[in-house]
Amino acid sequence: MNNHVLLEMRGIIKEFPGVKALKSVNFSLAAGEIHALLGENGAGKSTLMKILSGVYQKDAGEIVLNGQTIEITGPRQAQELGIGIIHQELNLVPELTVMENIFLGREPLRALGFVDWKTMREQAAQVLARLCSDISPDTVVSELSIGEQQMVEIAKALSYETKILIMDEPTAALTGRETEHLFGIIRQLAAGGVGIVYISHRMEELFALSSKITVMRDGAYIGTVNTTEATFDQLVKMMVGREMTARFPKEAASLGAEVLRVEGLSRQGVLDNVTFSVHAGEVVGVAGLMGAGRTEMARAVFGADPVDSGTINVAGKPTTIKTPADAIRAGIGLITEDRKHQGLILSLSVGENISLAALDTVSSQTFVSSKAEAGIVNSQIDRLRIRTPGAAALVKNLSGGNQQKVVIAKWLSTSPKVLIMDEPTRGVDVGAKAEIYQIMNMLTAAGVGILMISSELPEVLGMSDRVLVMHQGRILADMPVAVATQEKIMAYAAGGE
Amino acid sequence: MAAEQLKPKLSATIIRKMGPLLGLLLISLALALLSDRFLTVNNLLNVTRQVSLNAIISVGMTLVILTGGIDLSVGSIVAMAGSITAGLMAAGQGMGTAVIAGMVVGSILGLINGLLITKGKIPPFIATMGMMTVARGYTLVYTEGRPITGLTEDFRWLGAGYIMGIPVPVVIMALIFISAYFLLKKNQLGRYIYAIGGNEEAARLSGISTKKILVTVYTLSGLLAGLSGIILTSRLNSAQPTAGMGFELDAIAAVVLGGTSLAGGLGTIGGTLVGAMIIGVLDNGLNLLNVSSFYQQVAKGAVILLAVLLDRKRDK
Amino acid sequence: MAAEQLKPKLSATIIRKMGPLLGLLLISLALALLSDRFLTVNNLLNVTRQVSLNAIISVGMTLVILTGGIDLSVGSIVAMAGSITAGLMAAGQGMGTAVIAGMVVGSILGLINGLLITKGKIPPFIATMGMMTVARGYTLVYTEGRPITGLTEDFRWLGAGYIMGIPVPVVIMALIFISAYFLLKKNQLGRYIYAIGGNEEAARLSGISTKKILVTVYTLSGLLAGLSGIILTSRLNSAQPTAGMGFELDAIAAVVLGGTSLAGGLGTIGGTLVGAMIIGVLDNGLNLLNVSSFYQQVAKGAVILLAVLLDRKRDK
Amino acid sequence: GCGGNQSKEPAPAAKKAVVGLAVSTLNNPFFVDLKDGAKAAADANGLELVVMDAQNDASKQLANIENLIQQKVSVIIVNPVDSKAIVPAIEAANKANIPVITVDRGAAGGTVVSSIASDNVAGGKMAGQLIVDKLGGKGKVVELEGIPGTSAANDRGKGFNEAIKAAAGITVVAKQPADFDRAKGMKVMENILQANPEINAVFAHNDEMALGALEAIKAAKRANVMVVGFDATADAVKAVNEGGLAATVAQKPKDMGKISIETAKKVIAKETVPAAIPVALELVVKK
Ligand SMILES: Nc1ncnc2c1ncn2[C@@H]1O[C@H](COP(=O)(O)OP(=O)(O)OP(=O)(O)O)[C@@H](O)[C@H]1O
Ligand SMILES: Nc1ncnc2c1ncn2[C@@H]1O[C@H](COP(=O)(O)OP(=O)(O)OP(=O)(O)O)[C@@H](O)[C@H]1O
Ligand SMILES: O[C@@H]1[C@H](O)[C@H](O)CO[C@H]1O
Ligand SMILES: [Mg+2]
Ligand SMILES: [Mg+2]
């Protein structure tokens, strides 16, 4: 076997103003190995990989590639060294086409810097075909859904020869089918001798895919284990430093009256006669493949997008919802799937983000009472155990999981009757996930109805009371969780019976 | 650990906020050393009065820039509000009516800017650039290209009077800055302004009526430009159809020198006051030092660049 | 289904691109009906020659705006490059040396803009605003506030000559537009310009040296402004220290009227040509119709707003 | 407390007296000449001259004069951006007991010890009369206007139109602003030429626009169009002598600058000076 050591990172240290992100981390990767990197949100996984791919420069430590100590000074140089990366955050140019994005910075050229479009299109089509994707190379990226954009990112990383391929949560926006294709390709690459670094918060993926798992905690290296010898509980303990009880700590709440009833919601080409209801204390899970229209449905109910027809009842009363403000007034909250662009104001503090949708309740005449505001902000920070230096810290400096909790806190501050959660645990570590599930329990116990859109089937099955399955803008199935199985859901999601 | 992390960040923020003030003090120190006329009570009152016109406009510009927008029409609004105020007084109206009319005109032009931007979806740069041309043209039509005189006697007080030894424009400016400070720091509207500038879509999805707030902000900018135009008219004891040309650039420079980001979402009103003072002190100082007018332009541009450059470098 | 979806999108794109052209045709039609002088070969050549100065600057402005930036210094660069070219000729240098020197001056000023923006991290609006003031001031210093005359005879050809019946400035403009078209459509640099405007971080992570490209773009903008200044000097047979004032607004208007987004990443060079023609035809038409000077400004601003408004509305 | 100290300083007998000159703009050769004339005269008369440039902005000029008052100059010579808007500035100088002299353009109020000016209305009339005479009272004329709203544009236009109206056979076929700017003068003239197949004369409110118009006329190869400018700048006088321009109204800005300094010197010496010093306008035609 060709499993010689490709890469050694030793004693890597990296400090950001006020944060020691990496405190002497070691990591090594062999050719043909699929090596998972695991750790809580903010443990330093992305930072370590950004150093390897030339985005950040290390403060101290050593990187040895093929036996040679090297300095990586920029993304271009990392590429030339054969290091490819799929970043955690999408990094596409929305105005350019799929193929232009795939080959950005490495366009096939003819004389005088003129771009060879034909070759570019052919090669892009080849990579996309390898991923079994039907995205056209000529589509403008802004017209793609997040999931599709994620596929383009993957195609981009696959489009050139790498010796090391880093994948930082590549499946966060993918559903089962695309994930399976991707795994096939990853195994194929590894068989060809490529060393793969795989970061994911989905534990079952790590067990299915990786051969080794390195665990980090608080910027420190904790240890490396062989996947076959590792157990779920052991890994979690390494990650969070304590035992964790249950993965899906679902507590059944008693169902109350109907809090949300949506009837005949339609929008040309996107939503087709969507009808469903949510009761107080109930979690309704929504499953479906990428682009099934789940996000569109959530946005339509929330008044973020216009609809052609349909009625909405909140707590038994017919309600007209034309804007998000209408929805909030009626008692609906929406946790968007894209927290960076739609959920958070990155330039504001944690506290200002948390109180943003509930300023009315802490103001007299439009003047904000700092005391009342601090009251709700601090109680949310405590209640959700948000890890932040304080309410005044900038939200952009928190880890992904904690940012997600800030978004949840914002909506809890409005005391909603119905909370729509679109991919609420996307990119969130197991520990924080369990905490979010506990929050959901807390809410349902208090009589809140939850509509939870999720692409993780275990989560849908583990946390819902009822499951809806969407396909091409329609709800194809509405069943109690007791009768739902992965296979059944997948069948409906694909449009079958 | 939490407290530990808070400290370095806080002091960094303070330095960031103090940067412009430091710049102002340095420039003032240099001028005080070069000219014995600079650091007199009289001259400082003089500078502050000169600064007040731009500073008042800059308050509105700060709000606009905080939302991530820009207002190029303020100079033309200065001229139009001033002309209409003067026109009414020349036609026999009292000062009160005329002043209110001028402020209403400024507000309406600002309102139109806001509607063009929110309802018409025209980028702020273009919407307010169009307004700049139209309002200037209309002012010329209204005044027939001539200055308007024959203003009432009491009207002069606005630009030339004193309240307890402080020039009236300075008092007005102070009141506006204090209000703006509270608006931005303590008020819901202020919070929403920062939120829109930080991430308009997220603000909208948090239930904020972003359009209403943007319209309010441009209206306020128009109102303040109008007020500044009225004070200018009083100072000159006549309305000039060509008044206010280029004022937009001085206002934008004041806001940016004060540390507010043109991308929106970040900045303070106190910074803007400091920024406006830097420009005013520079103008005044270069005059006192008898720097040739051509070199004055070179120097002014260079100092502004240098100040922003140092500010940004320090940030790194 | 894919093909089905593709069609409406394609035709929508075409309409989007045709919008400005439609506007130009409508305005031209109106003018042709109002004035029998408008639609003559002579006048059309005349308009095109007048437009060429702004159009050449607008090509550079298009590149800059596509990256998400802005260049307010072009008007001052026009004056400085023109003055230095004229100054050299007046001092006895030949036309060739003088013209090259003028273009080098434009490029250097653009280069400085680029460095201030990339190395100095000054926002483009502020960096080029500072340059606008400094370059204007320096031009006044250099010319002592007077026009420079005494240019060589052959130099006149650049602004007043013809090549096969076509005015030389128009030929130059055409060559520049064709080059820019290929640059943006077919060339790698063009890709990078769009990429930086669309998502600078993504471009950087793709290994593109964004700074180098930004510096190149601002340098090109300076070069083209310089060239325009040289042609203007030839047209006037003298260099004016006040030349080019306000040119930046016309160039920005041309780019935006042409459908390019001020946020960067979206737009075409063909649109800019149409945008520049709209402004030129408007100026020419209002002159032909002998519209009173005051109303000209109102009309020009209103038409620009209306055009952008319709363009944006249709987009919805 | 330092303001009081300084006024108690002994009067610097040996120090040169300082004269402030607040010019409307230095972007225009006319005012550069005025300033140069003043500078030369100040040097010759042992005075220190402080020049301020308002860049054609009335509010900037007010600030300029306030700053001159802060410097406690002995005399302020002002070339107003606008005759009416300058009044508060002059009143402020009056209050500070600094004598004020106006030059080129007058002031509509305040106490001015002497005003040195050419009469722009009269100048416009002279230009108009010349055109009427040369055309034999018949023909089509164009008026290129200065920056809308400036007193020079208003007054010259007024004088010109008074002269033209007196001749029934003369019609103004186009009247467009070109902002005292040569490039705009050329562009506007090009368009006017397109619109009007027959044009006999052009009056431009200053030489810059006249020279721009001349280039446009030459390029269009239109013969027999007489162009009259205003200011008699060096370029324009040269063009008159070469037969390009028909005439220009000379304002003698250098003399204005010189006379204003000489007047200031007399004011400092407490001599009496005439309240109005007219500077002769002169029609410059080919010698
Ligand atoms: N540019 C930055 N400036 C300041 N702090 C940063 C920056 N990038 C990361 N950090 C901090 O460094 C730490 C490590 O972050 P990193 O993104 O590497 O975590 P991660 O393990 O990838 O987490 P996640 O699973 O949420 O993606 C966190 O505390 C984070 O807030
Ligand atoms: N910005 C956009 N422009 C054009 N089409 C879009 C856009 N966003 C989404 N779509 C399309 O709308 C449809 C529904 O997308 P949506 O994001 O609602 O799906 P989803 O079920 O929420 O999937 P995901 O798992 O990706 O969130 C898809 O066909 C998608 O391609
Ligand atoms: O008298 C001057 C000159 O004619 C100049 O050309 C424009 O401004 C006027 O006031
Ligand atoms: Mg990460
Ligand atoms: Mg979705």
PDB file of N, CA and C in Angstrom, chain B residues 20-21 23-25 27-28 31 38 44 46-62 173-174 177 228 247-260 268-285 300 303-304 307-308:
ATOM      1  N   PRO B  20      -9.282  59.375  15.263  1.00  0.00           N
ATOM      2  CA  PRO B  20      -9.572  60.661  14.643  1.00  0.00           C
ATOM      3  C   PRO B  20      -9.320  61.839  15.585  1.00  0.00           C
ATOM      4  N   LEU B  21      -9.684  61.673  16.870  1.00  0.00           N
ATOM      5  CA  LEU B  21      -9.500  62.755  17.829  1.00  0.00           C
ATOM      6  C   LEU B  21      -8.013  63.072  17.962  1.00  0.00           C
ATOM      7  N   GLY B  23      -5.819  62.615  15.696  1.00  0.00           N
ATOM      8  CA  GLY B  23      -5.451  63.325  14.473  1.00  0.00           C
ATOM      9  C   GLY B  23      -5.774  64.808  14.601  1.00  0.00           C
ATOM     10  N   LEU B  24      -6.977  65.105  15.082  1.00  0.00           N
ATOM     11  CA  LEU B  24      -7.398  66.494  15.237  1.00  0.00           C
ATOM     12  C   LEU B  24      -6.453  67.234  16.172  1.00  0.00           C
ATOM     13  N   LEU B  25      -6.101  66.583  17.283  1.00  0.00           N
ATOM     14  CA  LEU B  25      -5.223  67.231  18.251  1.00  0.00           C
ATOM     15  C   LEU B  25      -3.840  67.479  17.660  1.00  0.00           C
ATOM     16  N   ILE B  27      -3.056  67.881  14.441  1.00  0.00           N
ATOM     17  CA  ILE B  27      -3.124  68.969  13.470  1.00  0.00           C
ATOM     18  C   ILE B  27      -3.222  70.307  14.203  1.00  0.00           C
ATOM     19  N   SER B  28      -4.042  70.343  15.253  1.00  0.00           N
ATOM     20  CA  SER B  28      -4.215  71.590  16.000  1.00  0.00           C
ATOM     21  C   SER B  28      -2.899  72.014  16.647  1.00  0.00           C
ATOM     22  N   LEU B  31      -0.660  73.493  14.089  1.00  0.00           N
ATOM     23  CA  LEU B  31      -1.085  74.834  13.696  1.00  0.00           C
ATOM     24  C   LEU B  31      -0.800  75.842  14.806  1.00  0.00           C
ATOM     25  N   PHE B  38      -3.801  80.987  15.888  1.00  0.00           N
ATOM     26  CA  PHE B  38      -4.697  79.840  15.828  1.00  0.00           C
ATOM     27  C   PHE B  38      -5.397  79.572  17.148  1.00  0.00           C
ATOM     28  N   LEU B  44     -11.069  80.050  17.716  1.00  0.00           N
ATOM     29  CA  LEU B  44     -11.701  78.738  17.883  1.00  0.00           C
ATOM     30  C   LEU B  44     -13.216  78.851  17.719  1.00  0.00           C
ATOM     31  N   ASN B  46     -14.619  81.081  15.898  1.00  0.00           N
ATOM     32  CA  ASN B  46     -14.710  81.341  14.459  1.00  0.00           C
ATOM     33  C   ASN B  46     -14.686  80.037  13.674  1.00  0.00           C
ATOM     34  N   VAL B  47     -13.716  79.171  13.988  1.00  0.00           N
ATOM     35  CA  VAL B  47     -13.636  77.888  13.279  1.00  0.00           C
ATOM     36  C   VAL B  47     -14.911  77.078  13.512  1.00  0.00           C
ATOM     37  N   THR B  48     -15.345  77.030  14.760  1.00  0.00           N
ATOM     38  CA  THR B  48     -16.508  76.207  15.069  1.00  0.00           C
ATOM     39  C   THR B  48     -17.734  76.711  14.307  1.00  0.00           C
ATOM     40  N   ARG B  49     -17.871  78.029  14.219  1.00  0.00           N
ATOM     41  CA  ARG B  49     -19.008  78.563  13.461  1.00  0.00           C
ATOM     42  C   ARG B  49     -18.891  78.186  11.984  1.00  0.00           C
ATOM     43  N   GLN B  50     -17.684  78.266  11.454  1.00  0.00           N
ATOM     44  CA  GLN B  50     -17.500  77.887  10.045  1.00  0.00           C
ATOM     45  C   GLN B  50     -17.808  76.412   9.838  1.00  0.00           C
ATOM     46  N   VAL B  51     -17.409  75.604  10.809  1.00  0.00           N
ATOM     47  CA  VAL B  51     -17.598  74.164  10.694  1.00  0.00           C
ATOM     48  C   VAL B  51     -19.071  73.777  10.781  1.00  0.00           C
ATOM     49  N   SER B  52     -19.853  74.576  11.513  1.00  0.00           N
ATOM     50  CA  SER B  52     -21.217  74.153  11.854  1.00  0.00           C
ATOM     51  C   SER B  52     -22.049  73.784  10.622  1.00  0.00           C
ATOM     52  N   LEU B  53     -21.898  74.526   9.525  1.00  0.00           N
ATOM     53  CA  LEU B  53     -22.709  74.241   8.338  1.00  0.00           C
ATOM     54  C   LEU B  53     -22.446  72.830   7.826  1.00  0.00           C
ATOM     55  N   ASN B  54     -21.165  72.531   7.638  1.00  0.00           N
ATOM     56  CA  ASN B  54     -20.805  71.198   7.157  1.00  0.00           C
ATOM     57  C   ASN B  54     -21.147  70.138   8.203  1.00  0.00           C
ATOM     58  N   ALA B  55     -20.949  70.475   9.467  1.00  0.00           N
ATOM     59  CA  ALA B  55     -21.191  69.485  10.520  1.00  0.00           C
ATOM     60  C   ALA B  55     -22.660  69.077  10.557  1.00  0.00           C
ATOM     61  N   ILE B  56     -23.546  70.050  10.387  1.00  0.00           N
ATOM     62  CA  ILE B  56     -24.977  69.728  10.432  1.00  0.00           C
ATOM     63  C   ILE B  56     -25.335  68.790   9.274  1.00  0.00           C
ATOM     64  N   ILE B  57     -24.818  69.088   8.103  1.00  0.00           N
ATOM     65  CA  ILE B  57     -25.062  68.201   6.962  1.00  0.00           C
ATOM     66  C   ILE B  57     -24.461  66.824   7.234  1.00  0.00           C
ATOM     67  N   SER B  58     -23.296  66.832   7.853  1.00  0.00           N
ATOM     68  CA  SER B  58     -22.595  65.567   8.080  1.00  0.00           C
ATOM     69  C   SER B  58     -23.345  64.644   9.029  1.00  0.00           C
ATOM     70  N   VAL B  59     -24.164  65.210   9.895  1.00  0.00           N
ATOM     71  CA  VAL B  59     -24.962  64.354  10.782  1.00  0.00           C
ATOM     72  C   VAL B  59     -25.907  63.503   9.935  1.00  0.00           C
ATOM     73  N   GLY B  60     -26.615  64.162   9.008  1.00  0.00           N
ATOM     74  CA  GLY B  60     -27.502  63.403   8.116  1.00  0.00           C
ATOM     75  C   GLY B  60     -26.711  62.410   7.279  1.00  0.00           C
ATOM     76  N   MET B  61     -25.550  62.868   6.798  1.00  0.00           N
ATOM     77  CA  MET B  61     -24.721  61.996   5.969  1.00  0.00           C
ATOM     78  C   MET B  61     -24.259  60.779   6.778  1.00  0.00           C
ATOM     79  N   THR B  62     -23.990  60.975   8.054  1.00  0.00           N
ATOM     80  CA  THR B  62     -23.582  59.838   8.890  1.00  0.00           C
ATOM     81  C   THR B  62     -24.682  58.778   8.929  1.00  0.00           C
ATOM     82  N   MET B 173     -25.913  73.374  16.000  1.00  0.00           N
ATOM     83  CA  MET B 173     -25.107  72.194  15.695  1.00  0.00           C
ATOM     84  C   MET B 173     -24.987  71.295  16.924  1.00  0.00           C
ATOM     85  N   ALA B 174     -24.725  71.897  18.070  1.00  0.00           N
ATOM     86  CA  ALA B 174     -24.558  71.107  19.295  1.00  0.00           C
ATOM     87  C   ALA B 174     -25.842  70.338  19.600  1.00  0.00           C
ATOM     88  N   PHE B 177     -26.184  67.416  17.250  1.00  0.00           N
ATOM     89  CA  PHE B 177     -25.269  66.309  17.550  1.00  0.00           C
ATOM     90  C   PHE B 177     -25.736  65.529  18.770  1.00  0.00           C
ATOM     91  N   SER B 228     -29.184  73.552   7.115  1.00  0.00           N
ATOM     92  CA  SER B 228     -27.868  74.128   6.872  1.00  0.00           C
ATOM     93  C   SER B 228     -27.972  75.220   5.803  1.00  0.00           C
ATOM     94  N   PHE B 247     -20.512  70.633  -1.409  1.00  0.00           N
ATOM     95  CA  PHE B 247     -20.663  70.363   0.026  1.00  0.00           C
ATOM     96  C   PHE B 247     -20.710  68.866   0.313  1.00  0.00           C
ATOM     97  N   GLU B 248     -21.253  68.091  -0.642  1.00  0.00           N
ATOM     98  CA  GLU B 248     -21.389  66.656  -0.395  1.00  0.00           C
ATOM     99  C   GLU B 248     -20.028  66.017  -0.131  1.00  0.00           C
ATOM    100  N   LEU B 249     -19.020  66.502  -0.859  1.00  0.00           N
ATOM    101  CA  LEU B 249     -17.711  65.879  -0.674  1.00  0.00           C
ATOM    102  C   LEU B 249     -17.139  66.190   0.704  1.00  0.00           C
ATOM    103  N   ASP B 250     -17.314  67.438   1.158  1.00  0.00           N
ATOM    104  CA  ASP B 250     -16.827  67.775   2.491  1.00  0.00           C
ATOM    105  C   ASP B 250     -17.559  66.961   3.559  1.00  0.00           C
ATOM    106  N   ALA B 251     -18.866  66.773   3.359  1.00  0.00           N
ATOM    107  CA  ALA B 251     -19.632  66.016   4.355  1.00  0.00           C
ATOM    108  C   ALA B 251     -19.184  64.561   4.379  1.00  0.00           C
ATOM    109  N   ILE B 252     -19.016  63.976   3.205  1.00  0.00           N
ATOM    110  CA  ILE B 252     -18.572  62.581   3.157  1.00  0.00           C
ATOM    111  C   ILE B 252     -17.188  62.455   3.780  1.00  0.00           C
ATOM    112  N   ALA B 253     -16.326  63.409   3.461  1.00  0.00           N
ATOM    113  CA  ALA B 253     -14.975  63.368   4.035  1.00  0.00           C
ATOM    114  C   ALA B 253     -15.045  63.442   5.557  1.00  0.00           C
ATOM    115  N   ALA B 254     -15.915  64.303   6.085  1.00  0.00           N
ATOM    116  CA  ALA B 254     -16.041  64.425   7.539  1.00  0.00           C
ATOM    117  C   ALA B 254     -16.456  63.090   8.150  1.00  0.00           C
ATOM    118  N   VAL B 255     -17.435  62.460   7.529  1.00  0.00           N
ATOM    119  CA  VAL B 255     -17.949  61.195   8.067  1.00  0.00           C
ATOM    120  C   VAL B 255     -16.849  60.127   8.049  1.00  0.00           C
ATOM    121  N   VAL B 256     -16.149  60.033   6.926  1.00  0.00           N
ATOM    122  CA  VAL B 256     -15.132  58.988   6.803  1.00  0.00           C
ATOM    123  C   VAL B 256     -13.926  59.278   7.712  1.00  0.00           C
ATOM    124  N   LEU B 257     -13.516  60.551   7.765  1.00  0.00           N
ATOM    125  CA  LEU B 257     -12.424  60.909   8.671  1.00  0.00           C
ATOM    126  C   LEU B 257     -12.805  60.567  10.104  1.00  0.00           C
ATOM    127  N   GLY B 258     -14.099  60.616  10.392  1.00  0.00           N
ATOM    128  CA  GLY B 258     -14.568  60.290  11.743  1.00  0.00           C
ATOM    129  C   GLY B 258     -14.618  58.805  12.009  1.00  0.00           C
ATOM    130  N   GLY B 259     -14.194  57.996  11.053  1.00  0.00           N
ATOM    131  CA  GLY B 259     -14.073  56.565  11.309  1.00  0.00           C
ATOM    132  C   GLY B 259     -15.278  55.732  10.889  1.00  0.00           C
ATOM    133  N   THR B 260     -16.269  56.357  10.252  1.00  0.00           N
ATOM    134  CA  THR B 260     -17.421  55.580   9.815  1.00  0.00           C
ATOM    135  C   THR B 260     -17.093  54.874   8.501  1.00  0.00           C
ATOM    136  N   THR B 268     -19.581  56.240  14.412  1.00  0.00           N
ATOM    137  CA  THR B 268     -20.194  56.982  15.510  1.00  0.00           C
ATOM    138  C   THR B 268     -20.410  58.427  15.090  1.00  0.00           C
ATOM    139  N   ILE B 269     -21.333  59.075  15.793  1.00  0.00           N
ATOM    140  CA  ILE B 269     -21.634  60.463  15.470  1.00  0.00           C
ATOM    141  C   ILE B 269     -20.560  61.384  16.036  1.00  0.00           C
ATOM    142  N   GLY B 270     -19.960  60.977  17.159  1.00  0.00           N
ATOM    143  CA  GLY B 270     -18.883  61.769  17.734  1.00  0.00           C
ATOM    144  C   GLY B 270     -17.710  61.845  16.762  1.00  0.00           C
ATOM    145  N   GLY B 271     -17.436  60.724  16.097  1.00  0.00           N
ATOM    146  CA  GLY B 271     -16.370  60.692  15.104  1.00  0.00           C
ATOM    147  C   GLY B 271     -16.619  61.711  14.009  1.00  0.00           C
ATOM    148  N   THR B 272     -17.873  61.828  13.584  1.00  0.00           N
ATOM    149  CA  THR B 272     -18.198  62.769  12.525  1.00  0.00           C
ATOM    150  C   THR B 272     -17.910  64.204  12.943  1.00  0.00           C
ATOM    151  N   LEU B 273     -18.212  64.534  14.202  1.00  0.00           N
ATOM    152  CA  LEU B 273     -17.913  65.891  14.677  1.00  0.00           C
ATOM    153  C   LEU B 273     -16.416  66.146  14.579  1.00  0.00           C
ATOM    154  N   VAL B 274     -15.647  65.154  15.013  1.00  0.00           N
ATOM    155  CA  VAL B 274     -14.195  65.292  14.939  1.00  0.00           C
ATOM    156  C   VAL B 274     -13.757  65.430  13.478  1.00  0.00           C
ATOM    157  N   GLY B 275     -14.343  64.614  12.602  1.00  0.00           N
ATOM    158  CA  GLY B 275     -13.997  64.686  11.185  1.00  0.00           C
ATOM    159  C   GLY B 275     -14.289  66.057  10.610  1.00  0.00           C
ATOM    160  N   ALA B 276     -15.453  66.604  10.928  1.00  0.00           N
ATOM    161  CA  ALA B 276     -15.807  67.933  10.420  1.00  0.00           C
ATOM    162  C   ALA B 276     -14.844  68.977  10.968  1.00  0.00           C
ATOM    163  N   MET B 277     -14.459  68.827  12.236  1.00  0.00           N
ATOM    164  CA  MET B 277     -13.513  69.779  12.830  1.00  0.00           C
ATOM    165  C   MET B 277     -12.149  69.694  12.142  1.00  0.00           C
ATOM    166  N   ILE B 278     -11.726  68.473  11.805  1.00  0.00           N
ATOM    167  CA  ILE B 278     -10.429  68.331  11.127  1.00  0.00           C
ATOM    168  C   ILE B 278     -10.434  69.148   9.839  1.00  0.00           C
ATOM    169  N   ILE B 279     -11.504  68.991   9.051  1.00  0.00           N
ATOM    170  CA  ILE B 279     -11.576  69.723   7.786  1.00  0.00           C
ATOM    171  C   ILE B 279     -11.605  71.234   8.028  1.00  0.00           C
ATOM    172  N   GLY B 280     -12.406  71.651   9.025  1.00  0.00           N
ATOM    173  CA  GLY B 280     -12.533  73.079   9.305  1.00  0.00           C
ATOM    174  C   GLY B 280     -11.227  73.671   9.795  1.00  0.00           C
ATOM    175  N   VAL B 281     -10.571  72.962  10.695  1.00  0.00           N
ATOM    176  CA  VAL B 281      -9.317  73.450  11.249  1.00  0.00           C
ATOM    177  C   VAL B 281      -8.252  73.530  10.161  1.00  0.00           C
ATOM    178  N   LEU B 282      -8.295  72.548   9.282  1.00  0.00           N
ATOM    179  CA  LEU B 282      -7.338  72.522   8.176  1.00  0.00           C
ATOM    180  C   LEU B 282      -7.548  73.743   7.280  1.00  0.00           C
ATOM    181  N   ASP B 283      -8.797  73.986   6.891  1.00  0.00           N
ATOM    182  CA  ASP B 283      -9.107  75.146   6.049  1.00  0.00           C
ATOM    183  C   ASP B 283      -8.650  76.431   6.725  1.00  0.00           C
ATOM    184  N   ASN B 284      -9.038  76.556   7.990  1.00  0.00           N
ATOM    185  CA  ASN B 284      -8.716  77.753   8.749  1.00  0.00           C
ATOM    186  C   ASN B 284      -7.199  77.914   8.896  1.00  0.00           C
ATOM    187  N   GLY B 285      -6.539  76.842   9.266  1.00  0.00           N
ATOM    188  CA  GLY B 285      -5.101  76.888   9.496  1.00  0.00           C
ATOM    189  C   GLY B 285      -4.328  77.235   8.234  1.00  0.00           C
ATOM    190  N   LYS B 300      -4.704  69.849   1.496  1.00  0.00           N
ATOM    191  CA  LYS B 300      -5.934  69.338   2.087  1.00  0.00           C
ATOM    192  C   LYS B 300      -6.172  67.885   1.655  1.00  0.00           C
ATOM    193  N   VAL B 303      -3.588  65.613   3.373  1.00  0.00           N
ATOM    194  CA  VAL B 303      -3.822  65.377   4.804  1.00  0.00           C
ATOM    195  C   VAL B 303      -4.986  64.400   4.996  1.00  0.00           C
ATOM    196  N   ILE B 304      -6.057  64.576   4.209  1.00  0.00           N
ATOM    197  CA  ILE B 304      -7.195  63.663   4.341  1.00  0.00           C
ATOM    198  C   ILE B 304      -6.756  62.229   4.029  1.00  0.00           C
ATOM    199  N   ALA B 307      -4.584  60.929   6.879  1.00  0.00           N
ATOM    200  CA  ALA B 307      -5.340  60.616   8.091  1.00  0.00           C
ATOM    201  C   ALA B 307      -6.048  59.270   7.945  1.00  0.00           C
ATOM    202  N   VAL B 308      -6.716  59.078   6.807  1.00  0.00           N
ATOM    203  CA  VAL B 308      -7.425  57.816   6.610  1.00  0.00           C
ATOM    204  C   VAL B 308      -6.420  56.668   6.529  1.00  0.00           C
TER     205      VAL B 308
END
